[in-house]
Backbone as JSON Lines, residues from 0, in Angstrom:
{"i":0,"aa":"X","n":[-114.1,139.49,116.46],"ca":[-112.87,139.37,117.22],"c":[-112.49,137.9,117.41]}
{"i":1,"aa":"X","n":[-113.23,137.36,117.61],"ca":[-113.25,135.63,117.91],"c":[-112.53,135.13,116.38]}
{"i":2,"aa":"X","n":[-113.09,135.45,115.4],"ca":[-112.04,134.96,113.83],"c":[-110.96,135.25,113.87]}
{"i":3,"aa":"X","n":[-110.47,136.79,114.59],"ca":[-109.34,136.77,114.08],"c":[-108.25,135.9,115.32]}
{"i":4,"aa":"X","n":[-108.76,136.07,116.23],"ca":[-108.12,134.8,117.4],"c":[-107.85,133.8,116.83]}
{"i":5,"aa":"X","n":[-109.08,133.08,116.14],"ca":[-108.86,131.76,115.41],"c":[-107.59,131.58,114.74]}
{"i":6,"aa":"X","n":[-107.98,132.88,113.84],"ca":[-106.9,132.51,112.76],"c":[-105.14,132.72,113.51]}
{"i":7,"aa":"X","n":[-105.19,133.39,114.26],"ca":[-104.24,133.87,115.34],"c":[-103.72,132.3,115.59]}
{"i":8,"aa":"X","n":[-104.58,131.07,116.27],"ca":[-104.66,130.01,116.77],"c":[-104.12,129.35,115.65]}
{"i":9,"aa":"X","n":[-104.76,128.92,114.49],"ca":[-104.39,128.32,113.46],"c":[-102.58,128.33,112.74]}
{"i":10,"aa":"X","n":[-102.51,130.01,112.78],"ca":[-101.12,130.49,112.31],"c":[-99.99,129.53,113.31]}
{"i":11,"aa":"X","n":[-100.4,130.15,114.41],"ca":[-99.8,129.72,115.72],"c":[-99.03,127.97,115.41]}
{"i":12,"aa":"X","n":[-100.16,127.6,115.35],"ca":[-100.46,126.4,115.37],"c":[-99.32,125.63,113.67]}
{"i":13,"aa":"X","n":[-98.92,126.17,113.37],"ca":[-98.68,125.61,112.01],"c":[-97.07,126.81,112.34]}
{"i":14,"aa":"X","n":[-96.96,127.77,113.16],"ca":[-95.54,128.14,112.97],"c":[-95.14,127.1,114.35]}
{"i":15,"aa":"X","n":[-95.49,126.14,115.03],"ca":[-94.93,125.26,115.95],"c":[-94.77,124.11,115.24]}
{"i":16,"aa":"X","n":[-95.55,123.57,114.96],"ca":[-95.08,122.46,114.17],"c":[-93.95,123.22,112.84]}
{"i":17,"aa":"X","n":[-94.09,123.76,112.13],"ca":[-92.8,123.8,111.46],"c":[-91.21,123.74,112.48]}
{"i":18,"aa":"X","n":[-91.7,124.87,113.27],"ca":[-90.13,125.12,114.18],"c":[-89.84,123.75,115.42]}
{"i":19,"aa":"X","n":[-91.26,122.42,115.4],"ca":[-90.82,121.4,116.0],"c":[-90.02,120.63,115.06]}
{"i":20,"aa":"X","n":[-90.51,120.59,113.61],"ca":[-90.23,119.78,112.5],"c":[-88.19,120.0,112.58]}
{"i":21,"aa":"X","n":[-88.57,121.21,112.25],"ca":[-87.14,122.49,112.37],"c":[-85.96,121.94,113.38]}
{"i":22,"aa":"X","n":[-86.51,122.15,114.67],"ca":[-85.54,121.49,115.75],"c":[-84.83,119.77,115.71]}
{"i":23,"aa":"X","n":[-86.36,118.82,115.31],"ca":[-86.05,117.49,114.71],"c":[-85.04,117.1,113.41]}
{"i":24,"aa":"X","n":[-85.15,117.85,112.91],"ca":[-84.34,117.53,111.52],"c":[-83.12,117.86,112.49]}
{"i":25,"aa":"X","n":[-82.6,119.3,112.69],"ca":[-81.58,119.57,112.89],"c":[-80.7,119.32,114.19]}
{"i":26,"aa":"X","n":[-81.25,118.51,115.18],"ca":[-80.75,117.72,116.24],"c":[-80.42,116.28,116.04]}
{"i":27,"aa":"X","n":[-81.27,116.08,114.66],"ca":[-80.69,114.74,114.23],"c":[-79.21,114.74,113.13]}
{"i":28,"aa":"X","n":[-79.37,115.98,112.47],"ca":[-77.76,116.18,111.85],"c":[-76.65,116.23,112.95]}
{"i":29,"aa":"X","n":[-76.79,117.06,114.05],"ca":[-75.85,117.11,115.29],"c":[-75.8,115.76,115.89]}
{"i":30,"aa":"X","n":[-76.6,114.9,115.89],"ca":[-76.2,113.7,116.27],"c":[-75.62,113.01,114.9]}
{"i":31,"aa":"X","n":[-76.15,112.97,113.65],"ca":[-75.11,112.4,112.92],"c":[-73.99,113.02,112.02]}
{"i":32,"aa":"X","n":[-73.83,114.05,112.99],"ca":[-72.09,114.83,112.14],"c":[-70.98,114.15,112.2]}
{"i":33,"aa":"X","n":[-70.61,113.87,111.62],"ca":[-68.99,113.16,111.34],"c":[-67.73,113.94,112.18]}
{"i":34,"aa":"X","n":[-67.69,113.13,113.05],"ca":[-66.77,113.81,113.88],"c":[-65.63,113.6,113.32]}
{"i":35,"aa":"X","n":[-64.4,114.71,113.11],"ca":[-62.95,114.28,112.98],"c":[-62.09,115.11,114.06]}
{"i":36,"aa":"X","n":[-61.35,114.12,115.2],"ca":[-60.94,114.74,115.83],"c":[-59.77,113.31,116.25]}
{"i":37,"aa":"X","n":[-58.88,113.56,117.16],"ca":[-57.59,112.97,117.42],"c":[-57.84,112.73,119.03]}
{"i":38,"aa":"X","n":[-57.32,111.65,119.21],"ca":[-57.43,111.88,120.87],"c":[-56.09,111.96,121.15]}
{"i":39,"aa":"X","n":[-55.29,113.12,122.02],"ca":[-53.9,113.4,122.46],"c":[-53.8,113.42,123.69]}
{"i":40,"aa":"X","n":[-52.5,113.18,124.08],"ca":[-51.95,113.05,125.48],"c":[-51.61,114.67,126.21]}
{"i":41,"aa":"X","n":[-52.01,115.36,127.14],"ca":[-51.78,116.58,126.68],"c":[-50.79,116.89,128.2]}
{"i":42,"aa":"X","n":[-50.52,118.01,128.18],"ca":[-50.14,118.61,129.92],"c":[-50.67,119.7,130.18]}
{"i":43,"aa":"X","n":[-51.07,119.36,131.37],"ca":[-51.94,120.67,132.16],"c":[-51.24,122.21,132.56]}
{"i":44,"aa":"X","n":[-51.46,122.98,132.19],"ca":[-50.19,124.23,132.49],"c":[-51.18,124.87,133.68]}
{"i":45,"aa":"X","n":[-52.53,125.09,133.08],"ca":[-53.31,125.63,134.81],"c":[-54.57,124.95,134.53]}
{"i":46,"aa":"X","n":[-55.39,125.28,135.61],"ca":[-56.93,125.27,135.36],"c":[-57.56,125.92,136.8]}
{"i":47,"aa":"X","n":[-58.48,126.43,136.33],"ca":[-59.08,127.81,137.21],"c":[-60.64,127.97,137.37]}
{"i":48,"aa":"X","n":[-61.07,127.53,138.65],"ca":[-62.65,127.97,138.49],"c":[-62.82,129.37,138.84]}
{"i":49,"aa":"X","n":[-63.49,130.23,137.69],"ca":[-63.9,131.38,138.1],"c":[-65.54,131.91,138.31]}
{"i":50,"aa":"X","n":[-65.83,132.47,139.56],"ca":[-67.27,132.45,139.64],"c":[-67.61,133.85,138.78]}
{"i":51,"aa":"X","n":[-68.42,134.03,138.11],"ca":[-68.9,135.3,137.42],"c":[-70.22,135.22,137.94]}
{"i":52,"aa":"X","n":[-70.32,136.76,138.47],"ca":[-72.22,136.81,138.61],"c":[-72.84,137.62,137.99]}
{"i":53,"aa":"X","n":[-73.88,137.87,137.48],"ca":[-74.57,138.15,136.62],"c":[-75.96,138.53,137.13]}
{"i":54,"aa":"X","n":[-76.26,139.62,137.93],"ca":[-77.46,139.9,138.45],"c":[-77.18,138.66,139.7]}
{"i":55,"aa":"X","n":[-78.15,138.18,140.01],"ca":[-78.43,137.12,141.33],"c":[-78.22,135.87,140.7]}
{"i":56,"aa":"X","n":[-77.96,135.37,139.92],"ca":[-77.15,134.26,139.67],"c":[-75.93,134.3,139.75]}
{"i":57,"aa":"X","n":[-75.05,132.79,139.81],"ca":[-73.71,132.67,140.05],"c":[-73.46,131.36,139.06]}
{"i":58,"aa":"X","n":[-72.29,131.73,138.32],"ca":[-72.11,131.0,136.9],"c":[-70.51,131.23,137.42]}
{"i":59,"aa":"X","n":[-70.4,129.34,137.28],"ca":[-68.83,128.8,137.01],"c":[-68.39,129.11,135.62]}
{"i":60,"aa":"X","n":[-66.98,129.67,135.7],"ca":[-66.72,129.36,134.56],"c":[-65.53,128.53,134.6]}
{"i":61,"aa":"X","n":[-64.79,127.54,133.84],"ca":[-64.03,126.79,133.78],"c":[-62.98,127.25,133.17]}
{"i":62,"aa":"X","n":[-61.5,127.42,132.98],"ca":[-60.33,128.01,132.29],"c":[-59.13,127.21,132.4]}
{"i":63,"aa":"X","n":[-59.06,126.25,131.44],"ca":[-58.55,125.41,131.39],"c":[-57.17,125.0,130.43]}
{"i":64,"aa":"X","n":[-55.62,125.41,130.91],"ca":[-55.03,125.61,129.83],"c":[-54.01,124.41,129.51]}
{"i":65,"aa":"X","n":[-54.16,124.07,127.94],"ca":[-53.33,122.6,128.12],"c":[-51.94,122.65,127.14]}
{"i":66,"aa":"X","n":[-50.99,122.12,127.41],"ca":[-49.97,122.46,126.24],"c":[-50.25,121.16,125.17]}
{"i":67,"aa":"X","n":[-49.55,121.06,124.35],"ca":[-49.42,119.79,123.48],"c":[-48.65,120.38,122.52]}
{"i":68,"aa":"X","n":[-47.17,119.46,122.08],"ca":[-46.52,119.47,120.87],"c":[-45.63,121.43,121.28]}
{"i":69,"aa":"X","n":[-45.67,121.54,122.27],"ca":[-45.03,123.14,122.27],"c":[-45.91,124.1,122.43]}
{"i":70,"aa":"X","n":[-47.27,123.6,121.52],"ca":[-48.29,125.13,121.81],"c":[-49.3,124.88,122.6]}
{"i":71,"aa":"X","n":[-49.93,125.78,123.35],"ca":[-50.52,125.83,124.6],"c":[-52.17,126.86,123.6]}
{"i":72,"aa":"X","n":[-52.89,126.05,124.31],"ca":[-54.6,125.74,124.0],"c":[-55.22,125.83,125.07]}
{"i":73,"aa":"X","n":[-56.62,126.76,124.91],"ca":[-57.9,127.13,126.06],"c":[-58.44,125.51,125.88]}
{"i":74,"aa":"X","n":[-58.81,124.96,126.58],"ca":[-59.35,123.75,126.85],"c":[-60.92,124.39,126.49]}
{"i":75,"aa":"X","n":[-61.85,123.62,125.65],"ca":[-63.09,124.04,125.23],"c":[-63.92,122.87,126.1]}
{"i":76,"aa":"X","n":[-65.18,123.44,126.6],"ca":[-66.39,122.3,126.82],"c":[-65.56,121.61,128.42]}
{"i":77,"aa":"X","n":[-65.24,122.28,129.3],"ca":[-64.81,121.61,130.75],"c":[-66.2,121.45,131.4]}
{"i":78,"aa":"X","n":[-66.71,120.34,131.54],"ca":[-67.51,120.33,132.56],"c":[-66.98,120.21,134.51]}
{"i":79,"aa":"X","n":[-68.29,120.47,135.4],"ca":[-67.85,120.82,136.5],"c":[-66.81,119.12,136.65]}
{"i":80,"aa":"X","n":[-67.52,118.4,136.69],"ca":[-67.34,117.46,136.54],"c":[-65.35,116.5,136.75]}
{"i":81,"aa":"X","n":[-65.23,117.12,135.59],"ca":[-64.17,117.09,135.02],"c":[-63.05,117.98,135.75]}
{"i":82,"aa":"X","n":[-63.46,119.13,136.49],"ca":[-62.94,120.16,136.55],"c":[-61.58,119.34,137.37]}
{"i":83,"aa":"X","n":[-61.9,118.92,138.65],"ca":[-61.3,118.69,139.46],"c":[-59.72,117.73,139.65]}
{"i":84,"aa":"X","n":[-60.29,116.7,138.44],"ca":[-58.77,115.47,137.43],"c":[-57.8,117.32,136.95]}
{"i":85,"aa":"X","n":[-58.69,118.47,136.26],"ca":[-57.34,119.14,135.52],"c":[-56.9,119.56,136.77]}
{"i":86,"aa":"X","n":[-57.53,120.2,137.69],"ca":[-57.07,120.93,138.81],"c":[-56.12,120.16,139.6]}
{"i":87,"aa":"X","n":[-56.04,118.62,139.17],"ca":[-55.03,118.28,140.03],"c":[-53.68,117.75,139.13]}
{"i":88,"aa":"X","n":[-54.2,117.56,137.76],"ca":[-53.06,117.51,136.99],"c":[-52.5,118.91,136.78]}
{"i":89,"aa":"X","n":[-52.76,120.11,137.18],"ca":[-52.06,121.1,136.95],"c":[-50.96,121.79,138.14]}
{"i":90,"aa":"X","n":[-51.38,120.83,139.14],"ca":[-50.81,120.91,140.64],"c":[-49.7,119.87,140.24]}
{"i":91,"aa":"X","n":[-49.53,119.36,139.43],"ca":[-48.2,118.14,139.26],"c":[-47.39,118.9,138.04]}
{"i":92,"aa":"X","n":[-46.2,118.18,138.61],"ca":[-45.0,118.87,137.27],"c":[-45.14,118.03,136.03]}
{"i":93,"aa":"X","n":[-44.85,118.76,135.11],"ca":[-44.91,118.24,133.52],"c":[-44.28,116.79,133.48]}
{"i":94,"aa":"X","n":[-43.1,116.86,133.68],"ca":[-42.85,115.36,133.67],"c":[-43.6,114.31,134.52]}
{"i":95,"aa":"X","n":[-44.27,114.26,135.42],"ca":[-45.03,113.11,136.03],"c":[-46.19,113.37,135.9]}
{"i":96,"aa":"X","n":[-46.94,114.32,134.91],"ca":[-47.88,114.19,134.13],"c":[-47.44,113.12,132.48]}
{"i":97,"aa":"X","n":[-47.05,113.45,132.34],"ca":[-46.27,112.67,130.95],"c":[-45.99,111.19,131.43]}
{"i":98,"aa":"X","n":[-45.38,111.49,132.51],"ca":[-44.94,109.74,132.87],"c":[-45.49,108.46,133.63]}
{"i":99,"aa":"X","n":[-47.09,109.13,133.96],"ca":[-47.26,108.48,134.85],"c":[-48.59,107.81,133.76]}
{"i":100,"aa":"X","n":[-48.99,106.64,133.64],"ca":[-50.03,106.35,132.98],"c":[-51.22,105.99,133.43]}
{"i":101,"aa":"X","n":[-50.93,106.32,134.26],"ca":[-52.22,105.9,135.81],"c":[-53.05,107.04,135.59]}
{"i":102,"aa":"X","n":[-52.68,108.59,135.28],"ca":[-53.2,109.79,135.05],"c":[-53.89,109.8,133.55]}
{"i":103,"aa":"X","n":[-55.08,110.64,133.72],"ca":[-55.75,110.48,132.36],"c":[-55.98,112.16,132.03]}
{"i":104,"aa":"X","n":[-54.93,112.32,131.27],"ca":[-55.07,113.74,130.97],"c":[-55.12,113.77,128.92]}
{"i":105,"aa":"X","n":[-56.18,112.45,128.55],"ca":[-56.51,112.71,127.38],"c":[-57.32,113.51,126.74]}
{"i":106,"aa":"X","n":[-57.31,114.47,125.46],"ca":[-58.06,115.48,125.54],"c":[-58.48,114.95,123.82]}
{"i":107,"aa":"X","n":[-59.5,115.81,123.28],"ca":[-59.51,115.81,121.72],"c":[-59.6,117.1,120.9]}
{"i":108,"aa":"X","n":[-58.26,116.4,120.34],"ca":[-58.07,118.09,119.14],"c":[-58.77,117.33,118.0]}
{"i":109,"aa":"X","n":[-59.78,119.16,117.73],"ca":[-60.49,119.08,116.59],"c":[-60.32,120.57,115.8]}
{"i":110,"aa":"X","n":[-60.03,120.43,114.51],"ca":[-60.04,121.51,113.75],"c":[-58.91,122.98,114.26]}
{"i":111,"aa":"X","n":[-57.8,122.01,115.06],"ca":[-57.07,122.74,115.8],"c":[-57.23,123.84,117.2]}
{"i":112,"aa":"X","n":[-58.85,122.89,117.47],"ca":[-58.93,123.22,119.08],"c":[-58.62,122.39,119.76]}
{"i":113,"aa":"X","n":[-59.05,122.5,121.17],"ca":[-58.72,121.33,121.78],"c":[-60.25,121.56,122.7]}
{"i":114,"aa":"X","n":[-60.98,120.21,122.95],"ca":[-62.18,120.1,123.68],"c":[-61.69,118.86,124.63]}
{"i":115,"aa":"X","n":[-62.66,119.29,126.09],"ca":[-62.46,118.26,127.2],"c":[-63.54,116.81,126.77]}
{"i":116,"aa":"X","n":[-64.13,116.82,125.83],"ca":[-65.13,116.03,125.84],"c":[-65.71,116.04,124.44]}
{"i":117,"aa":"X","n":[-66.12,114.79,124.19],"ca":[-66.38,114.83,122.77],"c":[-68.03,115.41,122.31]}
{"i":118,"aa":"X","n":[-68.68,115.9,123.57],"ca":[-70.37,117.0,123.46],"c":[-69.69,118.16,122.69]}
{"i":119,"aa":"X","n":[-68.43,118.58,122.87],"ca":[-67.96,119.46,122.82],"c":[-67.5,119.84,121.41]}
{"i":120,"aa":"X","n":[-66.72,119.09,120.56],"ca":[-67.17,118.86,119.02],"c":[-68.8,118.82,118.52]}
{"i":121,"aa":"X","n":[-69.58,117.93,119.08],"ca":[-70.78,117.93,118.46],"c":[-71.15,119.51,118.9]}
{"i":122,"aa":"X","n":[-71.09,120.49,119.38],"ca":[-71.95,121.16,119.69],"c":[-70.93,122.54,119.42]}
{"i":123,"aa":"X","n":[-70.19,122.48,118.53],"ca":[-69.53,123.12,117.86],"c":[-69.48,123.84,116.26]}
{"i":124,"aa":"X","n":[-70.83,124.08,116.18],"ca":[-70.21,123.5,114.45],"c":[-71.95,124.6,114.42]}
{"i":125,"aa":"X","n":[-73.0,124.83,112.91],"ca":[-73.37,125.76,112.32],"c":[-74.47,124.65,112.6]}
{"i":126,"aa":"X","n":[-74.33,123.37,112.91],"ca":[-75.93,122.4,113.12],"c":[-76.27,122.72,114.21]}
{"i":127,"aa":"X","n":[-75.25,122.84,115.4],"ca":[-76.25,122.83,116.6],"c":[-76.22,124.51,116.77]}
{"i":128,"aa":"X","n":[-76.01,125.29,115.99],"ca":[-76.64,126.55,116.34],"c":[-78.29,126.72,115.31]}
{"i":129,"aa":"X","n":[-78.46,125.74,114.51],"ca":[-79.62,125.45,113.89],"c":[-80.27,124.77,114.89]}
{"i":130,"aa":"X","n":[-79.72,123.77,115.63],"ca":[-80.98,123.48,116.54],"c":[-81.19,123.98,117.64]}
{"i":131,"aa":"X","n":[-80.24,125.42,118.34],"ca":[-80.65,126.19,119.18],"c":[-81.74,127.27,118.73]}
{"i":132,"aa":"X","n":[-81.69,127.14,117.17],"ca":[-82.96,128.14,116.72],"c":[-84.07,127.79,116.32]}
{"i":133,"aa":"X","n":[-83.98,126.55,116.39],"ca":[-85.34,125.58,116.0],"c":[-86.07,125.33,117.5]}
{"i":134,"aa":"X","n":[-85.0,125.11,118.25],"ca":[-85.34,124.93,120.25],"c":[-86.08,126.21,120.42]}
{"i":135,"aa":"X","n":[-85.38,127.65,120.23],"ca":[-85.83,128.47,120.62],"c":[-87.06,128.76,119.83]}
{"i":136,"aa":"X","n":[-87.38,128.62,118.58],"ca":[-88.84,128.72,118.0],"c":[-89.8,127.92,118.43]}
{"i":137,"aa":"X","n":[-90.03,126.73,118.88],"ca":[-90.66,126.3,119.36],"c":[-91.05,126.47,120.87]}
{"i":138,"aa":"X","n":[-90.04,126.59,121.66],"ca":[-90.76,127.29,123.1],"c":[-91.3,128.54,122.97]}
{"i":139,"aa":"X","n":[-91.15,129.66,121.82],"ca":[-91.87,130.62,121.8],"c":[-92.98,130.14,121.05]}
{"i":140,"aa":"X","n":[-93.24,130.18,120.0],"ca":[-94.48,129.49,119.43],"c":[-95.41,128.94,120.21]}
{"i":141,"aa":"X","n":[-94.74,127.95,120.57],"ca":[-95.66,126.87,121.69],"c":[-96.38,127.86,123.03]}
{"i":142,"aa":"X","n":[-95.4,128.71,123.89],"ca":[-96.17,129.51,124.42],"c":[-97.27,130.49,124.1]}
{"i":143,"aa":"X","n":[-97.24,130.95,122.65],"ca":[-98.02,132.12,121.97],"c":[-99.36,131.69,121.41]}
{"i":144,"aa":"X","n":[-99.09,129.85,120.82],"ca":[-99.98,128.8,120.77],"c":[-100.86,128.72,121.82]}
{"i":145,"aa":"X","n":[-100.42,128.66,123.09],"ca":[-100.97,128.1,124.22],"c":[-101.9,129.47,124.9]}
{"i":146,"aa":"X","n":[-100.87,130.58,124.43],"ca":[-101.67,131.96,124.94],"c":[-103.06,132.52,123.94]}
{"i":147,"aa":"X","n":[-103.1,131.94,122.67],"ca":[-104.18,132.48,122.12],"c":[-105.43,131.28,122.01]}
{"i":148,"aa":"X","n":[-104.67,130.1,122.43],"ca":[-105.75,129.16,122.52],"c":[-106.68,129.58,123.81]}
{"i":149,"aa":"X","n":[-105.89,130.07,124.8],"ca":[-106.5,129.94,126.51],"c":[-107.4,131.16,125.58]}
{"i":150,"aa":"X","n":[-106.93,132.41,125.2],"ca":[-107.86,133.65,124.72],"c":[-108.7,133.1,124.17]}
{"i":151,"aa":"X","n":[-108.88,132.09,123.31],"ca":[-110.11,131.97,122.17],"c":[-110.98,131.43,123.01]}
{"i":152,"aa":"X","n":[-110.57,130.4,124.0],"ca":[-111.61,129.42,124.78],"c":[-112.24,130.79,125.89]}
{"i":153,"aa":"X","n":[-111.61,131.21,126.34],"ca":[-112.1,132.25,127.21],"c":[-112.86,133.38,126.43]}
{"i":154,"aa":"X","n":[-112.87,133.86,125.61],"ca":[-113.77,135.18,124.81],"c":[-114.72,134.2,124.39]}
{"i":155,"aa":"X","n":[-114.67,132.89,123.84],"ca":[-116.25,131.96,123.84],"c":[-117.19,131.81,124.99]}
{"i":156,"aa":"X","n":[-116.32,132.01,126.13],"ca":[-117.41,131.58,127.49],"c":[-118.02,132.75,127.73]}
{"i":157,"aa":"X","n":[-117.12,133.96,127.27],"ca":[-117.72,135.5,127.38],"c":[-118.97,136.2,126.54]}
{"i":158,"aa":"X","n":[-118.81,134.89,125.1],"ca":[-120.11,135.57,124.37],"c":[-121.2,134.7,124.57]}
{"i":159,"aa":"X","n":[-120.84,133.41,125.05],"ca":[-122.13,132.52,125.28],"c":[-122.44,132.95,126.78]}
{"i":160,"aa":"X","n":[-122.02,133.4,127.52],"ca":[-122.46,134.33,129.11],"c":[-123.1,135.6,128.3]}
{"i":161,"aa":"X","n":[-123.4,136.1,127.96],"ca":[-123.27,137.48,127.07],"c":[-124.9,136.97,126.33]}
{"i":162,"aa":"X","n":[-124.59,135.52,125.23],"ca":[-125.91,135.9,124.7],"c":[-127.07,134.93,125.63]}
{"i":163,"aa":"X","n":[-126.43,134.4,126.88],"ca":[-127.4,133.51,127.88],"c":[-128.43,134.91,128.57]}
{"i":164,"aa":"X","n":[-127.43,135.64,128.66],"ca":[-128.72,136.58,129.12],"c":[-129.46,137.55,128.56]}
Protein backbone atom coordinates (compact mmCIF):
# COMPACT_ATOMS: atom_id res chain seq x y z
CA UNK A 1 0.00 0.00 0.00
CA UNK A 2 2.84 2.39 0.88
CA UNK A 3 4.15 2.01 -3.22
CA UNK A 4 1.24 2.75 -4.46
CA UNK A 5 0.95 6.13 -2.24
CA UNK A 6 4.39 6.78 -3.47
CA UNK A 7 3.69 6.56 -6.77
CA UNK A 8 0.34 8.48 -6.01
CA UNK A 9 3.04 11.21 -4.49
CA UNK A 10 5.35 11.16 -7.40
CA UNK A 11 2.35 11.50 -10.15
CA UNK A 12 1.05 14.22 -7.93
CA UNK A 13 4.09 15.75 -7.80
CA UNK A 14 4.93 16.10 -11.58
CA UNK A 15 0.97 16.97 -12.47
CA UNK A 16 1.84 20.38 -10.19
CA UNK A 17 4.70 21.35 -11.57
CA UNK A 18 3.40 20.95 -15.10
CA UNK A 19 0.02 22.96 -14.22
CA UNK A 20 2.62 25.57 -12.22
CA UNK A 21 4.78 25.62 -15.47
CA UNK A 22 1.10 25.90 -17.27
CA UNK A 23 -0.16 28.94 -15.21
CA UNK A 24 3.56 30.72 -15.74
CA UNK A 25 3.74 30.57 -19.36
CA UNK A 26 0.23 31.66 -19.68
CA UNK A 27 0.05 34.70 -17.23
CA UNK A 28 3.02 35.84 -18.91
CA UNK A 29 1.18 35.94 -22.50
CA UNK A 30 -1.75 37.97 -20.61
CA UNK A 31 0.72 40.28 -19.51
CA UNK A 32 2.32 40.52 -22.90
CA UNK A 33 -0.88 40.67 -25.21
CA UNK A 34 -0.95 43.48 -27.48
CA UNK A 35 -3.53 45.54 -26.51
CA UNK A 36 -5.59 47.43 -29.30
CA UNK A 37 -8.01 49.60 -27.94
CA UNK A 38 -8.98 53.58 -28.32
CA UNK A 39 -9.42 55.74 -25.44
CA UNK A 40 -13.02 57.74 -25.99
CA UNK A 41 -14.85 60.45 -24.44
CA UNK A 42 -18.08 58.80 -23.59
CA UNK A 43 -21.65 59.88 -21.74
CA UNK A 44 -23.07 58.26 -18.94
CA UNK A 45 -26.87 57.30 -19.66
CA UNK A 46 -27.11 55.24 -16.09
CA UNK A 47 -25.09 53.28 -13.70
CA UNK A 48 -26.57 50.98 -11.05
CA UNK A 49 -25.25 49.00 -8.09
CA UNK A 50 -27.08 45.85 -7.84
CA UNK A 51 -26.66 43.55 -4.79
CA UNK A 52 -27.23 39.78 -5.88
CA UNK A 53 -27.04 37.08 -3.16
CA UNK A 54 -26.14 33.88 -3.64
CA UNK A 55 -26.60 31.57 -0.61
CA UNK A 56 -24.94 33.83 2.41
CA UNK A 57 -22.83 35.84 0.39
CA UNK A 58 -23.56 39.29 -1.05
CA UNK A 59 -22.02 40.16 -4.53
CA UNK A 60 -22.10 43.78 -6.11
CA UNK A 61 -22.79 43.86 -9.32
CA UNK A 62 -21.96 46.98 -11.34
CA UNK A 63 -24.34 48.07 -14.58
CA UNK A 64 -22.96 50.55 -16.23
CA UNK A 65 -24.44 52.16 -19.41
CA UNK A 66 -22.41 54.52 -21.69
CA UNK A 67 -23.43 56.10 -25.05
CA UNK A 68 -20.69 57.06 -27.62
CA UNK A 69 -21.07 58.17 -31.36
CA UNK A 70 -25.18 57.39 -31.04
CA UNK A 71 -24.83 53.77 -29.76
CA UNK A 72 -25.16 52.95 -26.23
CA UNK A 73 -22.72 50.05 -24.59
CA UNK A 74 -22.77 47.79 -21.14
CA UNK A 75 -19.67 49.28 -19.62
CA UNK A 76 -17.34 45.97 -19.04
CA UNK A 77 -14.80 45.51 -15.91
CA UNK A 78 -16.48 48.55 -13.39
CA UNK A 79 -14.70 48.28 -10.39
CA UNK A 80 -16.27 49.30 -6.88
CA UNK A 81 -13.96 51.78 -7.03
CA UNK A 82 -14.82 53.53 -9.99
CA UNK A 83 -18.38 53.00 -9.41
CA UNK A 84 -19.13 56.17 -7.76
CA UNK A 85 -17.28 59.10 -10.74
CA UNK A 86 -20.21 56.96 -13.21
CA UNK A 87 -22.88 57.31 -10.59
CA UNK A 88 -22.34 60.82 -10.57
CA UNK A 89 -21.73 61.42 -14.17
CA UNK A 90 -25.02 59.79 -14.82
CA UNK A 91 -26.82 62.20 -12.34
CA UNK A 92 -25.57 65.15 -14.81
CA UNK A 93 -27.14 66.03 -18.21
CA UNK A 94 -25.39 65.01 -21.43
CA UNK A 95 -24.31 68.26 -22.32
CA UNK A 96 -22.25 69.17 -19.11
CA UNK A 97 -20.91 65.85 -19.26
CA UNK A 98 -19.47 66.62 -22.77
CA UNK A 99 -18.59 70.13 -21.76
CA UNK A 100 -17.08 70.16 -18.84
CA UNK A 101 -13.31 68.93 -18.92
CA UNK A 102 -12.79 68.88 -15.35
CA UNK A 103 -15.00 65.46 -15.57
CA UNK A 104 -13.25 62.27 -16.53
CA UNK A 105 -15.64 60.11 -18.14
CA UNK A 106 -12.83 58.38 -20.41
CA UNK A 107 -13.50 54.88 -21.22
CA UNK A 108 -11.65 52.20 -23.72
CA UNK A 109 -13.28 50.69 -26.71
CA UNK A 110 -11.87 47.45 -27.64
CA UNK A 111 -12.99 45.08 -30.34
CA UNK A 112 -16.23 47.09 -30.20
CA UNK A 113 -16.76 46.84 -26.44
CA UNK A 114 -16.36 49.24 -24.21
CA UNK A 115 -14.24 48.47 -20.74
CA UNK A 116 -13.90 50.84 -17.56
CA UNK A 117 -10.29 49.94 -17.26
CA UNK A 118 -7.62 48.67 -19.18
CA UNK A 119 -7.43 44.91 -16.54
CA UNK A 120 -10.38 44.69 -18.41
CA UNK A 121 -9.01 44.10 -22.05
CA UNK A 122 -6.18 42.07 -20.60
CA UNK A 123 -8.48 39.72 -19.02
CA UNK A 124 -10.64 39.37 -21.89
CA UNK A 125 -9.38 37.34 -24.44
CA UNK A 126 -8.71 32.96 -24.64
CA UNK A 127 -5.04 33.71 -22.53
CA UNK A 128 -6.42 34.59 -19.42
CA UNK A 129 -8.99 31.87 -19.52
CA UNK A 130 -5.71 29.62 -20.01
CA UNK A 131 -4.39 31.01 -16.99
CA UNK A 132 -7.59 30.55 -14.99
CA UNK A 133 -7.00 26.81 -15.91
CA UNK A 134 -3.51 26.57 -15.20
CA UNK A 135 -4.49 28.65 -11.58
CA UNK A 136 -7.10 26.23 -11.08
CA UNK A 137 -4.79 23.04 -11.74
CA UNK A 138 -2.42 23.90 -9.56
CA UNK A 139 -4.44 24.68 -6.35
CA UNK A 140 -5.97 21.31 -6.96
CA UNK A 141 -2.89 19.36 -7.57
CA UNK A 142 -1.03 21.13 -4.97
CA UNK A 143 -3.75 20.20 -2.44
CA UNK A 144 -3.93 16.34 -3.61
CA UNK A 145 0.09 16.67 -3.52
CA UNK A 146 -0.04 17.82 -0.05
CA UNK A 147 -2.92 15.19 0.84
CA UNK A 148 -0.99 12.08 -0.25
CA UNK A 149 2.26 13.30 1.00
CA UNK A 150 0.66 13.88 4.77
CA UNK A 151 -0.86 9.91 3.87
CA UNK A 152 2.52 8.48 2.93
CA UNK A 153 4.37 10.13 6.00
CA UNK A 154 1.60 8.96 8.25
CA UNK A 155 1.06 5.05 7.03
CA UNK A 156 5.20 5.06 7.58
CA UNK A 157 4.84 5.97 11.30
CA UNK A 158 2.01 3.23 11.28
CA UNK A 159 4.27 0.42 9.98
CA UNK A 160 7.38 1.37 11.89
CA UNK A 161 4.82 1.51 15.27
CA UNK A 162 3.53 -1.83 13.89
CA UNK A 163 6.97 -3.52 13.30
CA UNK A 164 8.50 -1.74 16.85
CA UNK A 165 6.40 -4.07 18.53
Amino acid sequence: MIEKRKTQVIVTFFLLAASVIWMVASRGKVENKPLDYEEVKVTVVSAESVLKRTGQSRIYSYDVVVEYEGKQYDLINVKSGEMARYEALANLPAAVQGSNPYLDNTVYLSNGKMYSNIDGIKTDGNEFTWYLIGLGGTALFGILHLMCVADLIDRKKKQRKAGAV
